[in-house]
Coordinates of C-alpha atoms and ligand atoms in Angstrom, one line a residue:
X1 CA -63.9 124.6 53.3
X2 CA -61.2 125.0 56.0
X3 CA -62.0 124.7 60.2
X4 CA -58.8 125.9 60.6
X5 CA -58.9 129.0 61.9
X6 CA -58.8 130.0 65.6
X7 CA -56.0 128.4 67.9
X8 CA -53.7 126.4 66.2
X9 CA -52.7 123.2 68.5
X10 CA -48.6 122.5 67.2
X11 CA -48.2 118.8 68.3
X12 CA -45.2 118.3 67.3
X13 CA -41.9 116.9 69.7
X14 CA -39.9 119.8 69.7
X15 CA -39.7 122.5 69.6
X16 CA -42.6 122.3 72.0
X17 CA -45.6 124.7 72.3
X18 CA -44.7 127.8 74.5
X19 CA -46.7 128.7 76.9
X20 CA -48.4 132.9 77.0
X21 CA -46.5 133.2 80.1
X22 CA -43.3 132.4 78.7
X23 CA -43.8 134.7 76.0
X24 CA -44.6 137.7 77.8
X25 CA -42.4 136.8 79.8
X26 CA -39.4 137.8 76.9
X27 CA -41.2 140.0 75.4
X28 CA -39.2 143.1 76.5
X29 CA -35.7 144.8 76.0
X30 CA -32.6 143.6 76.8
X31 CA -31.2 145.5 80.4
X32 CA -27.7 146.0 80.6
X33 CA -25.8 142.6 80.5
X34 CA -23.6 143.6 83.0
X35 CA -26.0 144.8 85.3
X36 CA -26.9 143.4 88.5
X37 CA -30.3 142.6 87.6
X38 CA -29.7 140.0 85.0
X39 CA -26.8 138.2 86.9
X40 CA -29.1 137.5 89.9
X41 CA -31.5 136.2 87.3
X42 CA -29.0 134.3 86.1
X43 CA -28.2 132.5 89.2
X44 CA -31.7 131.8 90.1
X45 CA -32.0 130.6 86.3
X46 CA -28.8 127.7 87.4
X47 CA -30.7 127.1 90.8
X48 CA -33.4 125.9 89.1
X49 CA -32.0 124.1 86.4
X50 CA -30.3 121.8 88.7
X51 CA -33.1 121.5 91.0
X52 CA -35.2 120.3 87.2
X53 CA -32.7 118.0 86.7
X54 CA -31.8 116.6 90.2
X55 CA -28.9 117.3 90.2
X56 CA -26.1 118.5 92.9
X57 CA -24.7 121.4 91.0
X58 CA -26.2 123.9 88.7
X59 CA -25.2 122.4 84.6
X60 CA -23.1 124.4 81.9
X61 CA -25.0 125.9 79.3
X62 CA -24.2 126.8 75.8
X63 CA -25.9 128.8 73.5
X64 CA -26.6 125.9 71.2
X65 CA -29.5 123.5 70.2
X66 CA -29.3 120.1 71.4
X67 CA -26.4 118.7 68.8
X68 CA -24.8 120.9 70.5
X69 CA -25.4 119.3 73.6
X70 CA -24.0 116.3 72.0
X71 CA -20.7 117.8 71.1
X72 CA -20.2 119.9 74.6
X73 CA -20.1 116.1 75.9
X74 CA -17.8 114.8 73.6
X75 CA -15.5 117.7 73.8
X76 CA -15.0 117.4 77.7
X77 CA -15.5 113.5 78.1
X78 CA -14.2 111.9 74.8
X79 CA -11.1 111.6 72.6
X80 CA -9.9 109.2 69.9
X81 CA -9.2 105.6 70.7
X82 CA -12.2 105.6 73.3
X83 CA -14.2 103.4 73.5
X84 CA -18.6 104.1 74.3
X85 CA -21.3 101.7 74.1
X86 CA -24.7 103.2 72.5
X87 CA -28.1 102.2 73.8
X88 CA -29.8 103.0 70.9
X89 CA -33.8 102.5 70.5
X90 CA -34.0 104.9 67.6
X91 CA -33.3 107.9 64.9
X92 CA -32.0 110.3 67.9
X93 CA -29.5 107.0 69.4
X94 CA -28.1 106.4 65.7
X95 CA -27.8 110.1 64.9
X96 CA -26.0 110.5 68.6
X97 CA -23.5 107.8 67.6
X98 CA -22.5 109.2 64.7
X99 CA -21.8 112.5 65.6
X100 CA -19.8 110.7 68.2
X101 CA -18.1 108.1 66.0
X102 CA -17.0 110.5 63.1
X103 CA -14.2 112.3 65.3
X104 CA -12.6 109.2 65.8
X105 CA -14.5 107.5 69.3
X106 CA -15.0 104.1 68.8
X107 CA -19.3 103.5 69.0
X108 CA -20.4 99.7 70.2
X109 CA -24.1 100.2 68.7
X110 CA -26.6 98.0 71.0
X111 CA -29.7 98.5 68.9
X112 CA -32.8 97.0 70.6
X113 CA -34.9 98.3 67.9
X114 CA -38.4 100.4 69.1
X115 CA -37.9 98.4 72.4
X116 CA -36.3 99.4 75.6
X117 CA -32.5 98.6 75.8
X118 CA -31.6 95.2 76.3
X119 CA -29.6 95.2 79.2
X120 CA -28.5 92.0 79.1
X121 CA -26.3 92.9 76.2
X122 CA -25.2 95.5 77.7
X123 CA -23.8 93.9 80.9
X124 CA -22.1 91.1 78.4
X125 CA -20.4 93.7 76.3
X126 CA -19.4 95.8 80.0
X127 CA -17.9 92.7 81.6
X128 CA -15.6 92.0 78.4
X129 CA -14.3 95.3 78.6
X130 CA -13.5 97.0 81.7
X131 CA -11.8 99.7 79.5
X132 CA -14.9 100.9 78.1
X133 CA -15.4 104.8 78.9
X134 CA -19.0 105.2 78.3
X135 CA -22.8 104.5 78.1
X136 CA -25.0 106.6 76.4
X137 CA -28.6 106.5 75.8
X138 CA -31.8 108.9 75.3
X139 CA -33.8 108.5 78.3
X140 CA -36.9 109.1 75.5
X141 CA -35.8 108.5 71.8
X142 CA -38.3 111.0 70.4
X143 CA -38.6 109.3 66.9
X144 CA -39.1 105.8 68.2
X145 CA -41.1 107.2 71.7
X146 CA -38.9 104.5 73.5
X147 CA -38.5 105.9 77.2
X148 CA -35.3 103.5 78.4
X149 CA -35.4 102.8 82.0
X150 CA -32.2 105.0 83.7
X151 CA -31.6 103.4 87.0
X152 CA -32.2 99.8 85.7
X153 CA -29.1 101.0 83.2
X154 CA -27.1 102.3 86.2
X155 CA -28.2 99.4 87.5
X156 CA -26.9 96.5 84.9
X157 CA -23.8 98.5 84.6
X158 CA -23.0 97.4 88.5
X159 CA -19.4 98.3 89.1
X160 CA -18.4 99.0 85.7
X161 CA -16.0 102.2 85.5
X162 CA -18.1 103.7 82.8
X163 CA -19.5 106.8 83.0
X164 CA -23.4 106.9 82.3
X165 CA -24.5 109.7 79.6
X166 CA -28.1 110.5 79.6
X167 CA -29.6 112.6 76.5
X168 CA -33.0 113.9 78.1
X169 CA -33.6 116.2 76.0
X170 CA -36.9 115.3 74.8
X171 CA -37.8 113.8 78.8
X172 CA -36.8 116.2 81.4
X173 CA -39.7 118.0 82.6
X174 CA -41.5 115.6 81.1
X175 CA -40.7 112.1 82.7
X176 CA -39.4 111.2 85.8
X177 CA -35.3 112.4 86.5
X178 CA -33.7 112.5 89.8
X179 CA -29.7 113.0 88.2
X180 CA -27.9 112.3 91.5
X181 CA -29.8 109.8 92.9
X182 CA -30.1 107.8 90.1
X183 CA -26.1 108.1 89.6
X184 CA -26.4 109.7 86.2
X185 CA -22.9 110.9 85.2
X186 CA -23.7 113.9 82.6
X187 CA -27.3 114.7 81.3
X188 CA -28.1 116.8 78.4
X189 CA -31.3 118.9 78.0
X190 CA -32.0 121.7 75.7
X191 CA -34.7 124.7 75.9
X192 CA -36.9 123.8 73.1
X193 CA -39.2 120.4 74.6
X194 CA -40.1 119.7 78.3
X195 CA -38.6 123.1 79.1
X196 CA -41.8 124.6 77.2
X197 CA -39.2 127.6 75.6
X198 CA -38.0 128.8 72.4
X199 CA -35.0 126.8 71.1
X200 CA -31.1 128.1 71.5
X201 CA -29.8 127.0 75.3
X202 CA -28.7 123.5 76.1
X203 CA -27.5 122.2 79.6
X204 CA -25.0 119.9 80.3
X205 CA -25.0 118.6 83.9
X206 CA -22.4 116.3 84.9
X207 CA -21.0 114.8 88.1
X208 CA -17.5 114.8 90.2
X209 CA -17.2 111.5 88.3
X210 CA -17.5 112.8 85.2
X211 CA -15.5 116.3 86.3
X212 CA -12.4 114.0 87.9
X213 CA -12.9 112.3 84.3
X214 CA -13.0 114.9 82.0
X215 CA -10.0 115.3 79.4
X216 CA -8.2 118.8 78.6
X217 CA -10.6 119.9 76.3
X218 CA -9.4 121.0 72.7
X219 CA -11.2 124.4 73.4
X220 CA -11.9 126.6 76.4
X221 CA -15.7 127.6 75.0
X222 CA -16.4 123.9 75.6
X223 CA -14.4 123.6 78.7
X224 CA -16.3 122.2 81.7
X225 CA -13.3 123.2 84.2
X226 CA -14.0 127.1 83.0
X227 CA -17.2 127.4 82.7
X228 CA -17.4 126.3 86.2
X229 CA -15.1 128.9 87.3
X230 CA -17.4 131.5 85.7
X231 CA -17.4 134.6 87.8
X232 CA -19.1 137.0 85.6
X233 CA -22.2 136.7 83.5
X234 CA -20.9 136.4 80.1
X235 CA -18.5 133.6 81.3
X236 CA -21.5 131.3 82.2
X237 CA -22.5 131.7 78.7
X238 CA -18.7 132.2 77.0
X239 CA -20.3 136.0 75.2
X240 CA -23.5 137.2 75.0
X241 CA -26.2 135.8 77.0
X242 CA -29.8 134.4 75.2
X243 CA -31.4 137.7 77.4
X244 CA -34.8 136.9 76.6
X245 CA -34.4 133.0 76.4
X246 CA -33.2 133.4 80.0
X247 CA -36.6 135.2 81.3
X248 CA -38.3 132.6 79.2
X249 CA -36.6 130.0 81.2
X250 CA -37.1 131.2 84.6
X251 CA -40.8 131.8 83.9
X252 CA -41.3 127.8 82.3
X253 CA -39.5 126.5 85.7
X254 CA -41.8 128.5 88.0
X255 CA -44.9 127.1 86.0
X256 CA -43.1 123.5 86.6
X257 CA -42.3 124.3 90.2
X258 CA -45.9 125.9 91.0
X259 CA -47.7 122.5 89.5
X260 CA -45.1 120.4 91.7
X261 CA -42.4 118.0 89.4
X262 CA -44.1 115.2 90.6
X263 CA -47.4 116.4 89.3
X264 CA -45.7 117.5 85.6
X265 CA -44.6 114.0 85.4
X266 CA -47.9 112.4 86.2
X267 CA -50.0 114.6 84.0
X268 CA -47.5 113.4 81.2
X269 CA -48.3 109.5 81.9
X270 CA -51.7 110.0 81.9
X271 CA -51.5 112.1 78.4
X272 CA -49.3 109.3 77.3
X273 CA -51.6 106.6 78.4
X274 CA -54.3 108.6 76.7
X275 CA -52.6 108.7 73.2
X276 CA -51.8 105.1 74.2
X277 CA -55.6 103.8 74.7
X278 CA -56.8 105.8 71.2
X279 CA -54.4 104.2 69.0
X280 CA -54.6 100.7 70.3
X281 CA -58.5 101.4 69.7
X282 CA -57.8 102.6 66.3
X283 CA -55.4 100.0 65.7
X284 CA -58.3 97.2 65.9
X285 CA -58.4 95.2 63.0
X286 CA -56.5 97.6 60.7
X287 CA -53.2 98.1 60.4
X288 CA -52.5 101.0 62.3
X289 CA -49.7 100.0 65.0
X290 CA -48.0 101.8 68.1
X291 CA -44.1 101.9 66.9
X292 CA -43.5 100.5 70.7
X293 CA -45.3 97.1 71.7
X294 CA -44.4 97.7 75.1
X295 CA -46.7 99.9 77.0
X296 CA -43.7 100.2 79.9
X297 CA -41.1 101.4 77.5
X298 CA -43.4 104.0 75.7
X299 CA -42.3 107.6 75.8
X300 CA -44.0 110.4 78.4
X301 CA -43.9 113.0 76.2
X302 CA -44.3 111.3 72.3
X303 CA -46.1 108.8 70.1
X304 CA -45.2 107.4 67.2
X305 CA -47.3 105.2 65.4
X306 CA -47.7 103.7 62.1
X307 CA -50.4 104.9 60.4
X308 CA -51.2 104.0 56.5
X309 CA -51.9 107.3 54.6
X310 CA -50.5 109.5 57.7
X311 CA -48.7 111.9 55.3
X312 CA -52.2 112.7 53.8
X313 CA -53.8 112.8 57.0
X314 CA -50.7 115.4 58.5
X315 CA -51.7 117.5 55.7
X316 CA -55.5 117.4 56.0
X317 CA -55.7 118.2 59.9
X318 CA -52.9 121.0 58.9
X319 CA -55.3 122.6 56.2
X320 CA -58.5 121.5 57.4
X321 CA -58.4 120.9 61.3
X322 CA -55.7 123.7 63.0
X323 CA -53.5 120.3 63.8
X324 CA -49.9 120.1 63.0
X325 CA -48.6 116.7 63.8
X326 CA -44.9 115.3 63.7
X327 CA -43.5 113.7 60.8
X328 CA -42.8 110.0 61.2
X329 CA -38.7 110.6 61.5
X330 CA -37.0 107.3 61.9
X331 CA -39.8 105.0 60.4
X332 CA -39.5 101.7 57.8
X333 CA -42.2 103.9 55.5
X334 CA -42.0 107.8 56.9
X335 CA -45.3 108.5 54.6
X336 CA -46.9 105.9 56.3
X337 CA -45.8 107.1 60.1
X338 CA -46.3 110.2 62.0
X339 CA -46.3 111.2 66.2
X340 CA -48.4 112.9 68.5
X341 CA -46.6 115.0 70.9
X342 CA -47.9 115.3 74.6
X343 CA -44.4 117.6 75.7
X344 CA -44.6 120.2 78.0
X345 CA -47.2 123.1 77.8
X346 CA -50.1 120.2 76.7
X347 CA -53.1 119.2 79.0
X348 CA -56.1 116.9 78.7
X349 CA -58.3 119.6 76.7
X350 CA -55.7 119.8 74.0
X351 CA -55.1 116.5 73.5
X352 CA -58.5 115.3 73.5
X353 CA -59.1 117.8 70.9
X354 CA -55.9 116.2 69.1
X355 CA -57.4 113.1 69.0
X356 CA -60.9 113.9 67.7
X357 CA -59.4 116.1 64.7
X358 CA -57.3 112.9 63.9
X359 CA -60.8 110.8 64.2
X360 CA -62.2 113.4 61.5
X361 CA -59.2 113.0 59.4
X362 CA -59.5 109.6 59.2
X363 CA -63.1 109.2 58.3
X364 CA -62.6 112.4 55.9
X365 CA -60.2 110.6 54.2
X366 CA -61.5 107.0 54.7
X367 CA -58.7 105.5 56.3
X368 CA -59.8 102.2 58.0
X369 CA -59.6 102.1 61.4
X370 CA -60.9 100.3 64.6
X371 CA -63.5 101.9 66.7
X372 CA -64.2 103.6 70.3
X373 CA -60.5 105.3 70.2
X374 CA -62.4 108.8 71.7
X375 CA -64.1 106.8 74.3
X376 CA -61.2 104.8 75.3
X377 CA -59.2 108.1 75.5
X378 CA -61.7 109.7 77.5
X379 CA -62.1 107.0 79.9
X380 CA -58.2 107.6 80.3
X381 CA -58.7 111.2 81.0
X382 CA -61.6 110.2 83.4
X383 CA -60.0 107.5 86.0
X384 CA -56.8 109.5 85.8
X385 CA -57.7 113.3 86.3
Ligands
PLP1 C1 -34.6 116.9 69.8 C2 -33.7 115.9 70.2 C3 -32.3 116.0 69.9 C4 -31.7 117.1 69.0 O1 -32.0 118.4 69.4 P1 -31.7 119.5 68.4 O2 -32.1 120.7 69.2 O3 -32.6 119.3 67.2 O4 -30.3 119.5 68.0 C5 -31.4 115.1 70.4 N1 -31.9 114.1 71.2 C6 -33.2 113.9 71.5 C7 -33.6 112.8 72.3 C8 -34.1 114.9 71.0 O5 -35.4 114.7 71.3

């Protein structure tokens, strides 16, 4: 028999669960896109996405998904014969560098493995090259859950001339991201993970630095310099708008600016350190493993753990349980790896629920585990609510 049916929970790091608000929310006709009502929405829409981020100005979005993010970086910042160093701490870094190294950059690939960047290496490589154009790292690598430590990046890279380029798309609203303070150079998010919306609009914020930086770019879609200059609604989005992904939008940053950032961020540690506390239970005398040793450089909004048989367990909480789990992208054996995500519209009741369908699915299927992994995650949930 099946327990399946009733809410289904979607843990799964991106696209994210959206919330009923955000769904009514778009769930209407489109009003004249040259109207006056949908401008002004528009405009509070950038207010808000720099405020998210931040940052001093409002970014440039694309209709796009987060590749796309990628190349809208690369088309302003980047051209053959530079040079960039990668931070890279898993799947989402390599994939990064190689959409950047096949048109022609050259990639220095610092590979800490599931560990926070090492940013030793990095300030060796930086001081033998003052040429060097770029750093780029995901501030979470959602199939390692690695969360890299921004300002201690801007940090090691002292007076280096490179511009710092920060792929959050699977940490802002999600972990802690204060652009301009932190002297981020261009950040990347996309609609589909902390932002709690549908996929389809990415955001590329970037700062003077990066503007006084950017080259000609090959193509005036991509083009920082005119999207900037957009003075009509279709020119902030180069066409058509995303109508209802824009109502969407404004609705998930008023549920983030009603809880308070600083509250979003915290409710995403203590999920984290939640997840954390089951799986080092679990992980007692069997061979079940957190994919990152470190508790300080695990991710806000993802886990990632090896987990012997996790393929069969995915399945059985799917069929069995109302559960749908992420696969385990990125791992040595994928079968035998999966993660929990804890990003964006996800609170303690969820989560707990998560963890006691995975319990079931484990002794359903007799996968050997350690015990007490629902009481330490409740004792999480109980010092930190
Ligand atoms: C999801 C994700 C991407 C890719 O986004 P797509 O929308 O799938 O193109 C890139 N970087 C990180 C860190 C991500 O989590």
């Amino acid at each position: 028999m099946s327990l399946s049916h009733g809410p289904q929970i979607i843990a799964i790091p991106g696209p994210s669960p959206v919330p009923d608000r955000v769904m009514r929310a778009m769930h209407r006709v489109s009003p004249d896109i040259y109207g006056g009502e949908l401008s002004e929405l528009n405009m509070r829409l950038f207010d808000r996405l720099a405020w998210v981020a931040g940052a001093d100005a409002p970014p440039v979005a694309y209709i796009g998904n987060g590749h796309a993010g990628w190349e809208a970086v690369h088309a302003n910042l980047l051209a053959p014969g530079d040079k960039v160093v990668a931070l890279i701490s898993g799947a989402f870094g390599w994939m990064w560098a190689e959409q950047t190294a096949a048109q022609g950059v050259e990639v220095v690939r610092l590979s800490s493995g599931p560990k926070a960047p090492d940013l030793g290496r990095l300030a060796e490589v930086l001081a033998a090259d003052p040429g060097i154009r770029a750093v780029m790292v995901c501030q979470i690598d959602t199939a390692s859950s690695v969360q890299a430590d921004i300002p201690a990046i801007r940090a090691a890279m002292a007076e280096h001339e490179a511009l710092l380029i920060v792929d959050a798309i699977a940490s802002l609203g999600c972990a802690p991201m204060r652009m301009a303070d932190w002297g981020v150079d261009v950040l990347i998010a996309a609609s589909q993970k902390g932002l709690m919306c549908p996929p389809g609009g990415v955001f590329t914020w970037m700062s003077d630095r990066a503007m006084a930086k950017a080259r000609p770019c090959p193509s005036p879609w991509w083009d920082w310099r005119v999207r900037r200059q957009a003075d009509a609604l279709w020119r902030f989005w180069g066409g058509t708008p995303p109508v209802q992904l824009m109502f969407g939008l404004v609705e998930a940053l008023a549920m983030l600016e009603a809880e308070g950032l600083e509250a979003v961020w915290a409710r995403h540690a203590a999920l984290a350190e939640t997840v954390g506390a089951a799986f080092q239970a679990w992980g007692e005398g069997s061979d079940i493993a957190l994919t990152v040793a470190d508790p300080g450089a695990r991710a806000a909004s993802v886990t990632a753990v090896h987990l012997p048989g996790a393929d069969w367990l995915r399945a059985w909480l799917a069929d069995k349980a109302g559960l749908t789990l992420g696969i385990g992208l990125g791992a040595a054996h994928p079968a035998n790896a999966l993660r929990v995500a804890h990003m964006g519209h996800c609170n303690a009741v969820g989560l707990l629920g998560t963890l006691a369908a995975m319990e079931a699915g484990m002794a359903a299927l007799a996968i050997p585990r350690g015990p007490g992994a629902l009481d330490a995650a409740a004792r999480v949930v109980a010092a930190r609510a």
